[in-house]
Amino acid sequence: MIVIVDSLNSHEYSDILAEMHRLRARVFSDRLGWDVKVSNGMERDEFDDLDPAHVISLDDKGQVVGCMRLLQTTGPHMLSDVFSCLLDGEPPIRSPHVWEATRFCVDTNLLGRGPTRNSISYVTSEVMIGAFEYGMHAGITDAVAVIDPVMNRVMQRSGNAPYGYLGSPHPMGKVTALAALMDCSEERIESLRAFSGIRHDVFEQQVYEEGV
Amino acid sequence: MDIIDLGAQSPTSADYMSYIATMCDALELDYGSYASVNPVTGDVVGYANYSDDWKQHYISRNLHRVDPTLHVASRSIAPVDWQRFERDRKFHSVFRAAADFGVSAQGLTVPIRGPYGDRGLLSVTRNCSIEEWEKLKKHIIGNLQTAAVHLHDSVMRSTSLVRAMGFPTLSAREIEILQWTAVGKLQQDIGDILSISHRTVEIHLRSARTKLGAVTTSQAVGRAIGMGLIFPG
């Protein structure tokens, strides 16, 4: 299930937000080795203070298993600042219809491989569907996402290949990072749904029959 | 949507007022209002086509101090439908009397963020059934985003802050694509020339329009020529 947490409703989701920051610390600091600030086991930066929106995936037990952070490209965002190396020093794109997605990750400790509900590819698709539906509703047509090559491959294999890239891949920690473009459209959402088999409303809690 | 171009010269408040009126006509809205706070001076700028009676009522009671469509909406990245304030006492204390002034409490606010931490808000209202409202929203939301950023950038360009800091610069790619556009190449051709998808070309063009404060691509080309960024085709 997907929840959108922003500065309007963050007071209702403080535990989930803390868990999300812990997931980000495990992924970006421990696993990917990015130069990020971690304190009390939580990864946070100055962009978290700029009222971003977080797309958060919760598993059936209510644990945070995936997340993504969204900011408008018209205002301050990561590509205009800390990730400018990815754009080869060029200024970033700026459009009322383009959002930036950063800190996109899933919990590889809790999730397994394969096509099940508790898999990396399922949660990746669920976060993407949630973000694209939220974006479309807001009049957004495209997203630029900062991702690593593993995430890029997962997306290419799950009916969600970027239609282009900005700048060039750059080393970051133990991996490289790149800025990928994706359309925020019915077609892409349908392609993601067809691949993942997610047919339900991702924003609604699902009730599963036990023992079937 | 036919929209007034605010990017050409220094607009006056009359230009902003007619911009809002034209936008409301084009997008089938009753009322529109824009507000921003200068991040340096703290000055509040506002334009609205509400009736003078409602403006008077709103100002005399200092409703802007509590109005959640201003304070809360500015912390969202997405447009905020006022349905989200249904259980907000402050919202009702502002809009309880609005109906008496012919202003519907059915509306939404588009939050705008600028490069220097500046934030603006474009709010619109429409009195109609909830079904009509949902349909209208879906139809106009993209245009509202364009209009909101165009209006906000225009207001900010006239401030000393943005004059001192300069406006977002174009990337080499954006300039290259504008140059090919100026010589008459279509997006598909430009994509082939540069070996990128036509949607990537489109994104760069949109970004160039936003940075140049242009509503259309031809305005953007004209402005880029005027600034010496590209050569006439």
Tab-separated table of C-alpha atoms in Angstrom:
chain	number	residue	atom	x	y	z
A	1	MET	CA	0.000	0.000	0.000
A	2	ILE	CA	1.196	3.499	-0.845
A	3	VAL	CA	0.901	6.577	1.358
A	4	ILE	CA	1.861	10.078	0.283
A	5	VAL	CA	3.386	11.927	3.223
A	6	ASP	CA	4.099	15.638	2.912
A	7	SER	CA	4.215	18.607	5.280
A	8	LEU	CA	0.412	18.756	5.358
A	9	ASN	CA	-0.038	15.326	6.934
A	10	SER	CA	3.430	14.474	8.350
A	11	HIS	CA	2.132	14.801	11.937
A	12	GLU	CA	-0.071	11.739	11.294
A	13	TYR	CA	2.851	9.657	10.014
A	14	SER	CA	5.807	10.414	12.291
A	15	ASP	CA	6.653	6.728	12.943
A	16	ILE	CA	6.482	5.868	9.258
A	17	LEU	CA	8.680	8.861	8.382
A	18	ALA	CA	11.303	7.802	10.951
A	19	GLU	CA	11.258	4.281	9.514
A	20	MET	CA	11.658	5.717	6.010
A	21	HIS	CA	14.741	7.699	7.089
A	22	ARG	CA	16.184	4.491	8.593
A	23	LEU	CA	15.581	2.625	5.321
A	24	ARG	CA	17.311	5.434	3.424
A	25	ALA	CA	20.315	5.195	5.776
A	26	ARG	CA	20.590	1.421	5.167
A	27	VAL	CA	20.367	1.831	1.406
A	28	PHE	CA	22.242	5.035	0.586
A	29	SER	CA	24.888	5.006	3.299
A	30	ASP	CA	25.436	1.295	4.093
A	31	ARG	CA	24.713	-0.419	0.776
A	32	LEU	CA	25.469	2.212	-1.895
A	33	GLY	CA	28.158	4.063	0.061
A	34	TRP	CA	26.919	7.526	-0.904
A	35	ASP	CA	28.288	10.497	1.003
A	36	VAL	CA	25.086	11.185	2.963
A	37	LYS	CA	24.508	12.424	6.501
A	38	VAL	CA	23.292	9.771	8.929
A	39	SER	CA	22.446	10.453	12.539
A	40	ASN	CA	20.647	8.114	14.941
A	41	GLY	CA	20.514	5.610	12.109
A	42	MET	CA	18.484	7.997	9.946
A	43	GLU	CA	19.509	9.600	6.656
A	44	ARG	CA	18.298	13.155	6.205
A	45	ASP	CA	19.437	16.157	4.174
A	46	GLU	CA	18.478	19.807	3.692
A	47	PHE	CA	15.948	18.893	0.985
A	48	ASP	CA	13.880	17.078	3.595
A	49	ASP	CA	13.383	20.520	5.158
A	50	LEU	CA	11.963	21.967	1.919
A	51	ASP	CA	8.510	20.397	2.271
A	52	PRO	CA	8.978	17.518	-0.204
A	53	ALA	CA	6.377	14.798	-0.739
A	54	HIS	CA	7.352	11.202	0.099
A	55	VAL	CA	5.846	8.235	-1.707
A	56	ILE	CA	6.072	5.411	0.834
A	57	SER	CA	5.292	1.730	0.313
A	58	LEU	CA	4.108	-0.278	3.318
A	59	ASP	CA	3.933	-4.069	3.345
A	60	ASP	CA	1.038	-6.057	4.791
A	61	LYS	CA	2.510	-5.729	8.287
A	62	GLY	CA	2.717	-1.966	7.902
A	63	GLN	CA	6.508	-1.871	7.585
A	64	VAL	CA	8.178	0.638	5.259
A	65	VAL	CA	9.605	-1.337	2.323
A	66	GLY	CA	10.129	1.366	-0.311
A	67	CYS	CA	10.163	5.111	-0.768
A	68	MET	CA	10.817	8.014	-3.098
A	69	ARG	CA	11.079	11.754	-2.502
A	70	LEU	CA	9.477	14.296	-4.848
A	71	LEU	CA	10.222	17.996	-5.344
A	72	GLN	CA	9.159	20.549	-7.936
A	73	THR	CA	11.838	21.403	-10.539
A	74	THR	CA	10.719	25.060	-10.504
A	75	GLY	CA	12.164	25.448	-6.997
A	76	PRO	CA	15.327	24.272	-5.223
A	77	HIS	CA	15.930	20.569	-5.823
A	78	MET	CA	18.862	18.142	-5.832
A	79	LEU	CA	19.797	18.351	-9.533
A	80	SER	CA	20.039	22.125	-9.268
A	81	ASP	CA	22.424	21.737	-6.376
A	82	VAL	CA	24.231	18.631	-5.094
A	83	PHE	CA	23.733	16.414	-8.169
A	84	SER	CA	24.829	19.011	-10.737
A	85	CYS	CA	27.796	16.738	-11.597
A	86	LEU	CA	25.284	14.332	-13.173
A	87	LEU	CA	24.341	17.103	-15.597
A	88	ASP	CA	28.016	17.707	-16.466
A	89	GLY	CA	27.797	21.083	-14.738
A	90	GLU	CA	24.880	22.224	-16.925
A	91	PRO	CA	21.880	23.951	-15.324
A	92	PRO	CA	18.945	21.579	-14.657
A	93	ILE	CA	15.622	21.553	-16.476
A	94	ARG	CA	12.902	23.725	-14.951
A	95	SER	CA	9.232	23.149	-15.703
A	96	PRO	CA	5.890	23.398	-13.884
A	97	HIS	CA	5.097	19.941	-15.330
A	98	VAL	CA	8.240	18.095	-14.242
A	99	TRP	CA	8.951	16.752	-10.760
A	100	GLU	CA	12.276	15.466	-9.511
A	101	ALA	CA	12.410	12.047	-7.836
A	102	THR	CA	15.332	11.292	-5.512
A	103	ARG	CA	16.183	8.827	-2.711
A	104	PHE	CA	14.250	6.134	-4.567
A	105	CYS	CA	14.892	2.818	-2.838
A	106	VAL	CA	13.388	-0.466	-1.701
A	107	ASP	CA	14.296	-2.676	1.244
A	108	THR	CA	16.429	-5.497	-0.180
A	109	ASN	CA	16.725	-7.102	3.285
A	110	LEU	CA	12.992	-7.578	3.720
A	111	LEU	CA	12.175	-8.219	0.081
A	112	GLY	CA	13.070	-11.211	-2.044
A	113	ARG	CA	13.349	-11.902	-5.753
A	114	GLY	CA	10.668	-13.195	-8.054
A	115	PRO	CA	7.161	-12.017	-8.796
A	116	THR	CA	5.564	-12.242	-5.330
A	117	ARG	CA	4.002	-9.385	-3.370
A	118	ASN	CA	7.096	-9.244	-1.182
A	119	SER	CA	9.562	-8.845	-4.003
A	120	ILE	CA	11.882	-6.031	-5.047
A	121	SER	CA	10.202	-5.674	-8.415
A	122	TYR	CA	6.666	-5.595	-6.957
A	123	VAL	CA	7.496	-2.816	-4.484
A	124	THR	CA	9.485	-0.884	-7.098
A	125	SER	CA	6.462	-0.988	-9.405
A	126	GLU	CA	4.091	-0.053	-6.594
A	127	VAL	CA	6.140	3.026	-5.632
A	128	MET	CA	6.316	4.074	-9.288
A	129	ILE	CA	2.567	3.617	-9.858
A	130	GLY	CA	1.863	5.636	-6.711
A	131	ALA	CA	4.211	8.437	-7.760
A	132	PHE	CA	2.895	8.606	-11.343
A	133	GLU	CA	-0.752	8.619	-10.263
A	134	TYR	CA	-0.064	11.306	-7.686
A	135	GLY	CA	1.824	13.306	-10.344
A	136	MET	CA	-0.845	12.951	-13.035
A	137	HIS	CA	-3.462	14.135	-10.586
A	138	ALA	CA	-1.308	17.239	-9.998
A	139	GLY	CA	-0.928	18.017	-13.724
A	140	ILE	CA	2.606	16.613	-13.925
A	141	THR	CA	3.628	15.065	-17.267
A	142	ASP	CA	7.219	13.930	-16.642
A	143	ALA	CA	9.667	13.073	-13.893
A	144	VAL	CA	13.439	13.205	-13.736
A	145	ALA	CA	14.753	10.585	-11.332
A	146	VAL	CA	18.219	10.196	-9.835
A	147	ILE	CA	18.848	6.453	-9.761
A	148	ASP	CA	21.662	3.895	-9.654
A	149	PRO	CA	22.335	1.329	-12.429
A	150	VAL	CA	20.679	-1.505	-10.480
A	151	MET	CA	17.451	0.479	-10.138
A	152	ASN	CA	17.761	1.433	-13.802
A	153	ARG	CA	17.904	-2.244	-14.760
A	154	VAL	CA	14.977	-3.151	-12.511
A	155	MET	CA	12.953	-0.404	-14.213
A	156	GLN	CA	13.956	-1.489	-17.720
A	157	ARG	CA	12.842	-5.032	-16.933
A	158	SER	CA	9.543	-4.051	-15.370
A	159	GLY	CA	7.803	-2.203	-18.191
A	160	ASN	CA	9.133	1.113	-16.947
A	161	ALA	CA	12.222	1.917	-19.033
A	162	PRO	CA	13.253	5.592	-18.962
A	163	TYR	CA	12.676	7.310	-22.319
A	164	GLY	CA	15.864	9.312	-21.971
A	165	TYR	CA	18.662	10.456	-19.703
A	166	LEU	CA	20.086	13.860	-18.845
A	167	GLY	CA	23.827	14.506	-18.626
A	168	SER	CA	25.926	11.397	-18.033
A	169	PRO	CA	26.344	8.712	-15.359
A	170	HIS	CA	28.727	9.715	-12.598
A	171	PRO	CA	30.466	7.753	-9.859
A	172	MET	CA	28.804	8.131	-6.485
A	173	GLY	CA	29.940	5.986	-3.592
A	174	LYS	CA	30.223	2.322	-4.589
A	175	VAL	CA	28.123	2.754	-7.736
A	176	THR	CA	27.335	5.321	-10.420
A	177	ALA	CA	24.276	7.552	-10.445
A	178	LEU	CA	22.282	8.819	-13.404
A	179	ALA	CA	19.375	11.170	-14.136
A	180	ALA	CA	16.587	9.303	-15.949
A	181	LEU	CA	13.474	10.736	-17.630
A	182	MET	CA	10.060	9.113	-17.407
A	183	ASP	CA	6.675	10.231	-18.696
A	184	CYS	CA	3.976	10.473	-16.095
A	185	SER	CA	1.231	8.978	-18.238
A	186	GLU	CA	-1.623	6.466	-18.432
A	187	GLU	CA	0.483	4.406	-20.863
A	188	ARG	CA	3.388	4.026	-18.458
A	189	ILE	CA	1.109	3.266	-15.513
A	190	GLU	CA	-0.673	0.627	-17.605
A	191	SER	CA	2.643	-0.890	-18.626
A	192	LEU	CA	3.750	-1.031	-14.967
A	193	ARG	CA	0.435	-2.571	-13.938
A	194	ALA	CA	0.577	-5.161	-16.727
A	195	PHE	CA	4.079	-6.202	-15.708
A	196	SER	CA	3.537	-6.272	-11.949
A	197	GLY	CA	-0.034	-7.567	-11.914
A	198	ILE	CA	-0.988	-4.704	-9.583
A	199	ARG	CA	-4.598	-4.038	-10.523
A	200	HIS	CA	-5.946	-2.530	-7.312
A	201	ASP	CA	-5.892	1.084	-6.133
A	202	VAL	CA	-2.401	1.319	-4.633
A	203	PHE	CA	-3.549	3.996	-2.180
A	204	GLU	CA	-6.074	1.689	-0.570
A	205	GLN	CA	-5.339	-0.938	2.063
A	206	GLN	CA	-5.914	-4.396	0.631
A	207	VAL	CA	-7.621	-7.117	2.620
A	208	TYR	CA	-6.279	-10.573	1.845
A	209	GLU	CA	-8.058	-13.787	2.685
A	210	GLU	CA	-5.919	-15.899	4.931
A	211	GLY	CA	-5.210	-19.554	4.327
A	212	VAL	CA	-6.226	-19.527	0.675
B	1	MET	CA	-5.470	28.087	-23.646
B	2	ASP	CA	-4.905	31.617	-24.934
B	3	ILE	CA	-3.047	33.372	-22.218
B	4	ILE	CA	-1.581	36.823	-21.949
B	5	ASP	CA	2.191	36.843	-22.179
B	6	LEU	CA	3.629	38.534	-19.113
B	7	GLY	CA	7.230	37.908	-20.111
B	8	ALA	CA	7.722	40.640	-22.691
B	9	GLN	CA	7.919	43.888	-20.723
B	10	SER	CA	7.421	45.027	-17.131
B	11	PRO	CA	3.806	44.208	-16.344
B	12	THR	CA	1.652	46.506	-14.201
B	13	SER	CA	-0.928	45.381	-11.654
B	14	ALA	CA	-3.577	45.986	-14.318
B	15	ASP	CA	-1.779	43.407	-16.488
B	16	TYR	CA	-1.818	40.881	-13.642
B	17	MET	CA	-5.505	41.543	-13.012
B	18	SER	CA	-6.410	40.991	-16.642
B	19	TYR	CA	-4.168	37.917	-16.727
B	20	ILE	CA	-6.233	36.409	-13.898
B	21	ALA	CA	-9.529	37.420	-15.534
B	22	THR	CA	-8.488	35.932	-18.892
B	23	MET	CA	-7.355	32.737	-17.189
B	24	CYS	CA	-10.692	32.383	-15.375
B	25	ASP	CA	-12.600	32.852	-18.650
B	26	ALA	CA	-10.446	30.382	-20.535
B	27	LEU	CA	-10.572	27.713	-17.817
B	28	GLU	CA	-14.259	28.146	-16.841
B	29	LEU	CA	-13.494	29.375	-13.329
B	30	ASP	CA	-15.368	31.912	-11.197
B	31	TYR	CA	-12.521	33.565	-9.356
B	32	GLY	CA	-8.748	33.520	-9.250
B	33	SER	CA	-6.245	35.005	-6.830
B	34	TYR	CA	-2.484	35.093	-6.608
B	35	ALA	CA	-0.332	35.756	-3.544
B	36	SER	CA	3.357	35.621	-2.753
B	37	VAL	CA	5.711	36.736	-0.050
B	38	ASN	CA	9.045	38.257	-1.018
B	39	PRO	CA	11.638	36.001	0.683
B	40	VAL	CA	13.885	38.975	1.487
B	41	THR	CA	11.614	41.910	2.277
B	42	GLY	CA	8.610	39.922	3.523
B	43	ASP	CA	6.351	42.095	1.345
B	44	VAL	CA	3.097	40.409	0.386
B	45	VAL	CA	1.943	40.780	-3.200
B	46	GLY	CA	-1.596	39.825	-4.110
B	47	TYR	CA	-3.920	40.060	-7.091
B	48	ALA	CA	-7.493	38.782	-7.256
B	49	ASN	CA	-10.644	39.270	-9.289
B	50	TYR	CA	-12.951	38.791	-6.285
B	51	SER	CA	-15.584	41.481	-5.729
B	52	ASP	CA	-14.426	44.551	-3.833
B	53	ASP	CA	-16.881	43.658	-1.045
B	54	TRP	CA	-15.260	40.271	-0.427
B	55	LYS	CA	-11.748	41.743	-0.654
B	56	GLN	CA	-12.787	44.430	1.860
B	57	HIS	CA	-14.283	41.826	4.189
B	58	TYR	CA	-11.190	39.613	3.888
B	59	ILE	CA	-8.689	42.421	4.462
B	60	SER	CA	-10.561	44.211	7.252
B	61	ARG	CA	-10.726	40.992	9.273
B	62	ASN	CA	-7.090	40.056	8.529
B	63	LEU	CA	-8.259	36.694	7.247
B	64	HIS	CA	-4.964	36.169	5.407
B	65	ARG	CA	-3.401	35.507	8.798
B	66	VAL	CA	-5.397	32.333	9.356
B	67	ASP	CA	-6.432	31.307	5.828
B	68	PRO	CA	-5.143	27.708	5.380
B	69	THR	CA	-5.420	28.016	1.586
B	70	LEU	CA	-2.367	30.274	1.981
B	71	HIS	CA	-0.412	28.868	4.925
B	72	VAL	CA	-1.020	25.177	4.537
B	73	ALA	CA	-1.144	24.931	0.748
B	74	SER	CA	2.267	26.556	0.339
B	75	ARG	CA	3.858	23.495	1.979
B	76	SER	CA	2.511	21.073	-0.631
B	77	ILE	CA	4.231	20.223	-3.920
B	78	ALA	CA	0.876	19.343	-5.539
B	79	PRO	CA	-2.237	21.488	-6.021
B	80	VAL	CA	-4.363	21.332	-2.868
B	81	ASP	CA	-8.109	20.882	-3.295
B	82	TRP	CA	-9.940	22.799	-0.581
B	83	GLN	CA	-11.862	19.602	0.215
B	84	ARG	CA	-8.723	18.783	2.175
B	85	PHE	CA	-9.673	21.583	4.618
B	86	GLU	CA	-13.135	20.169	5.276
B	87	ARG	CA	-12.353	19.521	8.944
B	88	ASP	CA	-10.194	22.626	9.374
B	89	ARG	CA	-11.838	25.192	11.663
B	90	LYS	CA	-9.706	27.999	10.279
B	91	PHE	CA	-10.905	27.281	6.767
B	92	HIS	CA	-14.525	27.550	7.834
B	93	SER	CA	-13.894	30.725	9.797
B	94	VAL	CA	-12.555	32.296	6.579
B	95	PHE	CA	-15.055	30.865	4.112
B	96	ARG	CA	-18.225	30.730	6.235
B	97	ALA	CA	-19.182	34.200	5.042
B	98	ALA	CA	-17.852	33.745	1.520
B	99	ALA	CA	-21.161	32.511	0.094
B	100	ASP	CA	-22.803	35.811	1.077
B	101	PHE	CA	-20.303	37.481	-1.218
B	102	GLY	CA	-20.912	35.040	-4.055
B	103	VAL	CA	-17.611	33.238	-3.507
B	104	SER	CA	-17.733	29.452	-3.512
B	105	ALA	CA	-15.743	27.469	-0.935
B	106	GLN	CA	-15.109	24.931	-3.709
B	107	GLY	CA	-11.640	25.623	-4.987
B	108	LEU	CA	-8.044	24.633	-5.135
B	109	THR	CA	-4.641	26.222	-4.638
B	110	VAL	CA	-1.627	25.654	-6.870
B	111	PRO	CA	1.598	26.129	-4.863
B	112	ILE	CA	4.538	27.542	-6.811
B	113	ARG	CA	8.202	27.364	-5.817
B	114	GLY	CA	10.877	29.567	-7.341
B	115	PRO	CA	14.636	29.021	-7.489
B	116	TYR	CA	15.477	31.335	-4.580
B	117	GLY	CA	13.176	29.775	-2.028
B	118	ASP	CA	10.393	32.132	-3.120
B	119	ARG	CA	6.914	30.667	-2.969
B	120	GLY	CA	3.656	31.751	-4.546
B	121	LEU	CA	0.057	30.562	-4.590
B	122	LEU	CA	-2.569	30.627	-7.298
B	123	SER	CA	-6.059	29.879	-5.981
B	124	VAL	CA	-9.178	29.396	-8.070
B	125	THR	CA	-12.829	28.742	-7.254
B	126	ARG	CA	-15.839	27.458	-9.150
B	127	ASN	CA	-19.382	27.039	-7.961
B	128	CYS	CA	-20.708	23.805	-9.492
B	129	SER	CA	-21.592	20.234	-8.581
B	130	ILE	CA	-18.820	18.073	-7.160
B	131	GLU	CA	-18.931	15.844	-10.261
B	132	GLU	CA	-18.465	18.835	-12.556
B	133	TRP	CA	-15.691	20.132	-10.340
B	134	GLU	CA	-13.756	16.839	-10.468
B	135	LYS	CA	-14.105	16.741	-14.259
B	136	LEU	CA	-13.055	20.381	-14.644
B	137	LYS	CA	-10.028	19.911	-12.386
B	138	LYS	CA	-8.711	17.000	-14.415
B	139	HIS	CA	-9.170	19.002	-17.595
B	140	ILE	CA	-7.454	22.244	-16.490
B	141	ILE	CA	-4.827	21.182	-13.948
B	142	GLY	CA	-1.925	21.211	-16.432
B	143	ASN	CA	-2.888	24.666	-17.713
B	144	LEU	CA	-3.248	25.925	-14.150
B	145	GLN	CA	0.298	24.794	-13.371
B	146	THR	CA	1.595	26.659	-16.445
B	147	ALA	CA	-0.374	29.794	-15.590
B	148	ALA	CA	0.697	29.717	-11.937
B	149	VAL	CA	4.430	29.519	-12.661
B	150	HIS	CA	4.217	32.089	-15.474
B	151	LEU	CA	2.454	34.567	-13.184
B	152	HIS	CA	4.744	33.924	-10.215
B	153	ASP	CA	7.944	34.204	-12.265
B	154	SER	CA	6.720	37.455	-13.771
B	155	VAL	CA	6.016	38.936	-10.337
B	156	MET	CA	9.393	37.762	-9.033
B	157	ARG	CA	11.315	39.114	-12.028
B	158	SER	CA	10.251	42.603	-11.027
B	159	THR	CA	11.768	42.225	-7.553
B	160	SER	CA	15.269	43.377	-6.620
B	161	LEU	CA	16.102	39.850	-5.403
B	162	VAL	CA	15.694	38.212	-8.793
B	163	ARG	CA	17.207	41.212	-10.571
B	164	ALA	CA	20.296	40.777	-8.384
B	165	MET	CA	20.473	36.966	-8.574
B	166	GLY	CA	19.559	36.689	-12.237
B	167	PHE	CA	17.122	34.202	-13.669
B	168	PRO	CA	17.760	30.461	-14.261
B	169	THR	CA	20.183	30.007	-17.142
B	170	LEU	CA	19.583	27.776	-20.135
B	171	SER	CA	21.611	24.618	-20.581
B	172	ALA	CA	23.717	24.006	-23.695
B	173	ARG	CA	21.149	21.376	-24.753
B	174	GLU	CA	18.230	23.787	-24.417
B	175	ILE	CA	20.047	26.424	-26.476
B	176	GLU	CA	20.964	23.832	-29.112
B	177	ILE	CA	17.347	22.693	-29.399
B	178	LEU	CA	16.045	26.281	-29.595
B	179	GLN	CA	18.574	26.939	-32.370
B	180	TRP	CA	17.321	23.954	-34.383
B	181	THR	CA	13.753	25.117	-33.758
B	182	ALA	CA	14.657	28.612	-34.994
B	183	VAL	CA	15.807	27.175	-38.327
B	184	GLY	CA	12.499	25.351	-38.691
B	185	LYS	CA	13.284	21.808	-37.565
B	186	LEU	CA	10.457	19.798	-36.015
B	187	GLN	CA	10.830	18.018	-32.670
B	188	GLN	CA	11.066	14.619	-34.345
B	189	ASP	CA	13.867	15.861	-36.651
B	190	ILE	CA	15.738	17.429	-33.743
B	191	GLY	CA	15.498	14.143	-31.849
B	192	ASP	CA	16.999	12.333	-34.856
B	193	ILE	CA	19.764	14.924	-35.261
B	194	LEU	CA	20.749	14.759	-31.584
B	195	SER	CA	20.022	11.015	-31.185
B	196	ILE	CA	17.585	11.586	-28.330
B	197	SER	CA	13.875	10.780	-28.054
B	198	HIS	CA	11.371	13.406	-29.229
B	199	ARG	CA	9.963	13.511	-25.704
B	200	THR	CA	13.407	14.477	-24.377
B	201	VAL	CA	13.418	17.283	-26.977
B	202	GLU	CA	9.964	18.321	-25.722
B	203	ILE	CA	11.154	18.416	-22.084
B	204	HIS	CA	14.097	20.652	-22.992
B	205	LEU	CA	11.781	22.966	-24.963
B	206	ARG	CA	9.326	23.203	-22.064
B	207	SER	CA	12.172	23.979	-19.695
B	208	ALA	CA	13.545	26.648	-22.074
B	209	ARG	CA	10.072	28.256	-22.290
B	210	THR	CA	9.785	28.327	-18.497
B	211	LYS	CA	13.256	29.800	-18.025
B	212	LEU	CA	12.625	32.462	-20.680
B	213	GLY	CA	9.198	33.292	-19.233
B	214	ALA	CA	7.630	32.430	-22.588
B	215	VAL	CA	4.192	30.897	-23.090
B	216	THR	CA	4.856	29.474	-26.555
B	217	THR	CA	7.916	28.032	-28.280
B	218	SER	CA	7.944	30.809	-30.879
B	219	GLN	CA	8.019	33.407	-28.089
B	220	ALA	CA	10.902	31.499	-26.522
B	221	VAL	CA	12.794	31.485	-29.850
B	222	GLY	CA	12.180	35.221	-30.253
B	223	ARG	CA	13.365	35.963	-26.759
B	224	ALA	CA	16.469	33.763	-27.114
B	225	ILE	CA	17.377	35.607	-30.340
B	226	GLY	CA	16.849	38.925	-28.569
B	227	MET	CA	19.190	37.826	-25.773
B	228	GLY	CA	21.846	36.716	-28.260
B	229	LEU	CA	21.625	33.066	-27.134
B	230	ILE	CA	20.828	31.810	-30.641
B	231	PHE	CA	20.926	33.136	-34.218
B	232	PRO	CA	17.817	33.907	-36.277
B	233	GLY	CA	16.949	31.032	-38.633
